[in-house]
PDB file of C-alpha atoms in Angstrom:
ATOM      1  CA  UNK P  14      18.421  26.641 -32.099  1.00 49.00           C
ATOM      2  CA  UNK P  15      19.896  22.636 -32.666  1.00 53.00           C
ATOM      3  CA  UNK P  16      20.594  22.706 -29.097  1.00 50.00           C
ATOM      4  CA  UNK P  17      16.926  23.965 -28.249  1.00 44.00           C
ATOM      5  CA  UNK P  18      15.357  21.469 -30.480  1.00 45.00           C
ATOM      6  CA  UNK P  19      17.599  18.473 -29.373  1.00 47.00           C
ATOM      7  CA  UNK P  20      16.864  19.544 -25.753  1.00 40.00           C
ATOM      8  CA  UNK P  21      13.450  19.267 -26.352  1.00 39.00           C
ATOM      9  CA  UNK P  22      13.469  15.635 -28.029  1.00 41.00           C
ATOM     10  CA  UNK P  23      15.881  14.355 -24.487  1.00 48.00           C
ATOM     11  CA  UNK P  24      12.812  15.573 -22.822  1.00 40.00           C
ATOM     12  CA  UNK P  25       9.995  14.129 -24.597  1.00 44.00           C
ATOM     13  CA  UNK P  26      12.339  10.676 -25.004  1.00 41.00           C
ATOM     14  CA  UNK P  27      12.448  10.561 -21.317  1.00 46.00           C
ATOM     15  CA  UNK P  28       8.443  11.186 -20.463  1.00 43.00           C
ATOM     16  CA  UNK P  29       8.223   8.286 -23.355  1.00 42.00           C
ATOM     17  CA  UNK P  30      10.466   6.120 -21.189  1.00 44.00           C
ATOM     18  CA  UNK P  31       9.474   6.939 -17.974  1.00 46.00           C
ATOM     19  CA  UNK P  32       5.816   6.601 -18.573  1.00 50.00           C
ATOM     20  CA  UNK P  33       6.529   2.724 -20.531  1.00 50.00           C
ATOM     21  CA  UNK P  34       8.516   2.166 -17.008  1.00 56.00           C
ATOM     22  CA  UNK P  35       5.340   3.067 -14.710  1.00 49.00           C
ATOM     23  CA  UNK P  36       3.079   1.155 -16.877  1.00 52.00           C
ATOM     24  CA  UNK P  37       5.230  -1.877 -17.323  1.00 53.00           C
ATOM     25  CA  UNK P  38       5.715  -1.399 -13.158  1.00 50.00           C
ATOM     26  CA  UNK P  39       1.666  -1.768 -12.969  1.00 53.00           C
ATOM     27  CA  UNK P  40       1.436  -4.472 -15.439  1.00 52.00           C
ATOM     28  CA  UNK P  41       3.480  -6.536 -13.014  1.00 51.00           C
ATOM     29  CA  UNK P  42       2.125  -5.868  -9.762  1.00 51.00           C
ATOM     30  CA  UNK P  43      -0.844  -7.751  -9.982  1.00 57.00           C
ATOM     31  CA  UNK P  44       0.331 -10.901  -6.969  1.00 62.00           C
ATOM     32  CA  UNK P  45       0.347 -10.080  -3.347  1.00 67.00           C
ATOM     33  CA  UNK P  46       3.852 -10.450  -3.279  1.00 78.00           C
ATOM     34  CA  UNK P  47       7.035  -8.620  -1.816  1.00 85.00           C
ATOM     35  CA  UNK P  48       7.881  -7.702  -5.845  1.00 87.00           C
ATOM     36  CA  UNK P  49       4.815  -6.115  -6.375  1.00 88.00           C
ATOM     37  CA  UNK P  50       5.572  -3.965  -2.433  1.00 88.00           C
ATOM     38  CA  UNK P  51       8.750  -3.217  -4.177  1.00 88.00           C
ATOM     39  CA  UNK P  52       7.583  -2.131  -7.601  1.00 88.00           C
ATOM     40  CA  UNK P  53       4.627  -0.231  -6.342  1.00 90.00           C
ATOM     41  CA  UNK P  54       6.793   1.665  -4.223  1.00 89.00           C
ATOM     42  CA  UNK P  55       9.316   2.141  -7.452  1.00 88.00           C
ATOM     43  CA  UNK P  56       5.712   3.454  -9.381  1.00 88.00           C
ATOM     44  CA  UNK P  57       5.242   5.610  -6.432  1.00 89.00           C
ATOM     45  CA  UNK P  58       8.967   7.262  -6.699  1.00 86.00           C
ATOM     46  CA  UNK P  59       8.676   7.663 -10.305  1.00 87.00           C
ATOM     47  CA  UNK P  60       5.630   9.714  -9.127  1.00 86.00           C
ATOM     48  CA  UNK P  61       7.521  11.764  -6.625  1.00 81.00           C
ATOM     49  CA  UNK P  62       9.782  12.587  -9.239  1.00 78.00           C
ATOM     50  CA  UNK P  63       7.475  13.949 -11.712  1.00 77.00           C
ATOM     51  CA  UNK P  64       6.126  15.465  -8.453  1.00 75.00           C
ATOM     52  CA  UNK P  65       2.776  13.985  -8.890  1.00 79.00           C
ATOM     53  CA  UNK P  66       1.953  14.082  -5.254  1.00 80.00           C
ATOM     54  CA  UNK P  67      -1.281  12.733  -5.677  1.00 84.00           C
ATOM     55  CA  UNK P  68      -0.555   9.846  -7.130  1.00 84.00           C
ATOM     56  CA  UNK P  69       3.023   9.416  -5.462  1.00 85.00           C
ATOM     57  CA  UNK P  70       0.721   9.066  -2.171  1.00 90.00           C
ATOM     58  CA  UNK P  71      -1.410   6.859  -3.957  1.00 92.00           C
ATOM     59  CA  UNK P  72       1.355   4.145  -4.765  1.00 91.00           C
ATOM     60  CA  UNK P  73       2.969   4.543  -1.451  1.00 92.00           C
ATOM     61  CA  UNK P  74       0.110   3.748   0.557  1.00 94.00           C
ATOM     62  CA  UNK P  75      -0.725   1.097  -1.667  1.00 92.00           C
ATOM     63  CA  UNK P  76       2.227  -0.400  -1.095  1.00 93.00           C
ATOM     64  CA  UNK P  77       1.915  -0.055   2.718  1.00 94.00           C
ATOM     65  CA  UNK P  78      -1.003  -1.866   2.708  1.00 94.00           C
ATOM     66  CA  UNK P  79      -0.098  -4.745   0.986  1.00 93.00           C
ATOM     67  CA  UNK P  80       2.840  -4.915   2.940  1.00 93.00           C
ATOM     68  CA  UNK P  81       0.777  -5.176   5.870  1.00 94.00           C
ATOM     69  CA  UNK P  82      -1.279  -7.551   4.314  1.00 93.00           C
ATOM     70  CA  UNK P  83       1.512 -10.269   3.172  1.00 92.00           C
ATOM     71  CA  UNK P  84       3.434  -9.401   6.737  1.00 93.00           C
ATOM     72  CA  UNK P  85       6.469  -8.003   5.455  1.00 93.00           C
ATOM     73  CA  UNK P  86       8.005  -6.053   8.443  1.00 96.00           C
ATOM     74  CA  UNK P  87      11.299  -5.073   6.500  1.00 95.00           C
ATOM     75  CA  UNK P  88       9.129  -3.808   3.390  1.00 94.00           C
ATOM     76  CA  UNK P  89       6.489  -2.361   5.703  1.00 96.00           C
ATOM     77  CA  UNK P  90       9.336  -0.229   7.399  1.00 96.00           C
ATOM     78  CA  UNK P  91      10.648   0.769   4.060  1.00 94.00           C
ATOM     79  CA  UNK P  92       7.306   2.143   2.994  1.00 94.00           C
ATOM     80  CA  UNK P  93       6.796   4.262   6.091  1.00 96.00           C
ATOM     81  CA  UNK P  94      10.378   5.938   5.722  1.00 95.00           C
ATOM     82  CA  UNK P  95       9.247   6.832   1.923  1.00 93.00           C
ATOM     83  CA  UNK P  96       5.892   8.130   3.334  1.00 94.00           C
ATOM     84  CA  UNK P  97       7.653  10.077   6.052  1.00 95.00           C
ATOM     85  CA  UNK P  98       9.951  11.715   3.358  1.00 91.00           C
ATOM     86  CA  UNK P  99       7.135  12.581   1.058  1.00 90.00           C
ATOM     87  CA  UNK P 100       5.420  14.000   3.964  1.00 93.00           C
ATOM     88  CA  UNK P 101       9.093  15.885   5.072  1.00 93.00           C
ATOM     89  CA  UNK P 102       9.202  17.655   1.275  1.00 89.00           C
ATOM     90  CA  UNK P 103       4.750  18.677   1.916  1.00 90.00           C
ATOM     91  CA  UNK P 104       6.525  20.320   5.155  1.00 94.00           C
ATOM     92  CA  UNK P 105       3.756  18.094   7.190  1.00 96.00           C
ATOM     93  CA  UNK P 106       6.619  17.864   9.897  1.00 96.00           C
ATOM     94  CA  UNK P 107       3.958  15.478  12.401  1.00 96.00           C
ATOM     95  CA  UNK P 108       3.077  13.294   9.625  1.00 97.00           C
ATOM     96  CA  UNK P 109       6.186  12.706   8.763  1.00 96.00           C
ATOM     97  CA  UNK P 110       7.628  12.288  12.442  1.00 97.00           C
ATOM     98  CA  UNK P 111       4.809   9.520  13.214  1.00 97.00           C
ATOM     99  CA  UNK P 112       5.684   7.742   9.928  1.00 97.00           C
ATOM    100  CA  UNK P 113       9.147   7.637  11.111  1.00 97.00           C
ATOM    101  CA  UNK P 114       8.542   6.092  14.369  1.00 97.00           C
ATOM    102  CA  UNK P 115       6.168   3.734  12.803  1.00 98.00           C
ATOM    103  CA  UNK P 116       9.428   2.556  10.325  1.00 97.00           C
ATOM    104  CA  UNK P 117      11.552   2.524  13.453  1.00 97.00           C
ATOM    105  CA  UNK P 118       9.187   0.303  14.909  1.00 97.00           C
ATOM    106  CA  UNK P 119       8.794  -1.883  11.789  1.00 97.00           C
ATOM    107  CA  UNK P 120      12.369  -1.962  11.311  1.00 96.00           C
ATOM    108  CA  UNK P 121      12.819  -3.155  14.711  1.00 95.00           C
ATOM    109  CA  UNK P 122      11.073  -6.815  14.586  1.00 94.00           C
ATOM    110  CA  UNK P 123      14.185  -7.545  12.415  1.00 91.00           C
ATOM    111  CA  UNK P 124      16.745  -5.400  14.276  1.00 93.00           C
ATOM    112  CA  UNK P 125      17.628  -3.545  10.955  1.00 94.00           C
ATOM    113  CA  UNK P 126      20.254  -1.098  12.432  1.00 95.00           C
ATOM    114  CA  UNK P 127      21.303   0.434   9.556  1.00 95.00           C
ATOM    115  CA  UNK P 128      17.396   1.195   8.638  1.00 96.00           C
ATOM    116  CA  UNK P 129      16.855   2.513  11.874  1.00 96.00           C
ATOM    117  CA  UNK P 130      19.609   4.699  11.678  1.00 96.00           C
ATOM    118  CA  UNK P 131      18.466   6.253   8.578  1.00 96.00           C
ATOM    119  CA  UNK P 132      14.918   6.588  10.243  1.00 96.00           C
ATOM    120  CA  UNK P 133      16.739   8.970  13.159  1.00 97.00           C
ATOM    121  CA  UNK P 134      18.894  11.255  10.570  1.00 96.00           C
ATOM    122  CA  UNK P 135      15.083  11.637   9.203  1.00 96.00           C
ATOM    123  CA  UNK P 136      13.475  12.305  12.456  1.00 97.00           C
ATOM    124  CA  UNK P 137      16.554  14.582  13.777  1.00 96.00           C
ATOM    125  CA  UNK P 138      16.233  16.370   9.778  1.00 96.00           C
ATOM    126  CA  UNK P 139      12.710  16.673  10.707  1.00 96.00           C
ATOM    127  CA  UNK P 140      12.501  18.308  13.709  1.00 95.00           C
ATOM    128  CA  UNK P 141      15.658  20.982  12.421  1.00 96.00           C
ATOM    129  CA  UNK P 142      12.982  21.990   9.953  1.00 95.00           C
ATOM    130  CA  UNK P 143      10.738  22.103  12.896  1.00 94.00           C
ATOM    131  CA  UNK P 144      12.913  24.279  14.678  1.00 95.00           C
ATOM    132  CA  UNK P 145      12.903  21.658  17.634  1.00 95.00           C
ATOM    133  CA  UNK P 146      16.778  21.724  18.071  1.00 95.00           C
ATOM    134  CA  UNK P 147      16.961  20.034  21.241  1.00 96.00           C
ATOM    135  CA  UNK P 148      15.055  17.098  19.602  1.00 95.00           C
ATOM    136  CA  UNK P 149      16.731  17.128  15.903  1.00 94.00           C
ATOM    137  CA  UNK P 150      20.496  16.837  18.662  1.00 95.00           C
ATOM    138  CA  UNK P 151      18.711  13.862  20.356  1.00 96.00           C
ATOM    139  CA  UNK P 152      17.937  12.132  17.011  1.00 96.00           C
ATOM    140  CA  UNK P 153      20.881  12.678  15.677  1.00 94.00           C
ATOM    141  CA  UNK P 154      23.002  11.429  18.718  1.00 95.00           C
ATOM    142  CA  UNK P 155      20.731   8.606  18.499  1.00 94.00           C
ATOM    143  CA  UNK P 156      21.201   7.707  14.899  1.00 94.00           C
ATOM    144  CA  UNK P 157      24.848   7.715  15.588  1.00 94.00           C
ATOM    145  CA  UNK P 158      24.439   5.976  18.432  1.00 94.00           C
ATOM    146  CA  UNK P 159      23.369   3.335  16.632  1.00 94.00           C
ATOM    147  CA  UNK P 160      25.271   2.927  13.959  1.00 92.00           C
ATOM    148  CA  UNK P 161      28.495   2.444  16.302  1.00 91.00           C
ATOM    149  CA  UNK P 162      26.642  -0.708  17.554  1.00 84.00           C
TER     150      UNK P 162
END
């Protein structure tokens, strides 16, 4: 029975904590900065943790955009991997293969290898769950590829 009740109180202690984090995340991503990419895309995590899809999509795209906006290639890159894995765990295997190519792509402008080799283990992860074998092998040859460079 102690062990129920102090299981319960870890649980409740981290909801406490973990809802302070998000709104103290918020609280400081009012400037059109690269911080406030990065800590809307921590808010957006935090989200996909509590899988809170909704609002885990939310944060991510916001994040996106203002990434966009301030012209932030490497953080624009980084939101479109997290997008493509959040669409990769919805099992919306196109979504998720168009948001990698548009990290790759992003990822690119500043030759991050080791970025775009993490993009193609997604993209060769996605298409295994697609069944697309012959595409997850050229992916994954890719990705290695790559990081022998």
């Amino acid at each position: 029975m102690i062990k129920y009740i102090i299981y319960l109180l870890f649980l409740s202690c981290n909801v406490i904590a973990q809802t302070r984090t998000i709104d103290s995340l918020i609280k400081h991503s009012l400037k059109n900065d690269t911080v406030t990419v990065i800590n809307l895309r921590k808010i957006a995590t935090l989200f996909s943790d509590e899988r809170k899809s909704d609002s885990c999509f939310f944060y991510y795209t916001k994040s996106l955009n203002l990434a966009i906006k301030i012209k932030n290639k490497q953080q624009e890159g980084l939101c479109y991997k997290n997008i493509a894995r959040f669409y990769l765990e919805l099992e919306d295997y196109n979504q998720a293969i168009a948001n990698c190519n548009k990290a790759i792509h992003a990822f690119s402008f500043n030759n991050n290898k080791k970025e775009i080799v993490w993009c193609y283990t997604l993209l060769a992860q996605t298409q295994h769950h697609k069944s697309d074998f012959v595409n997850a092998l050229k992916h994954g040859q890719m990705a290695l590829k790559i990081s022998k460079e």
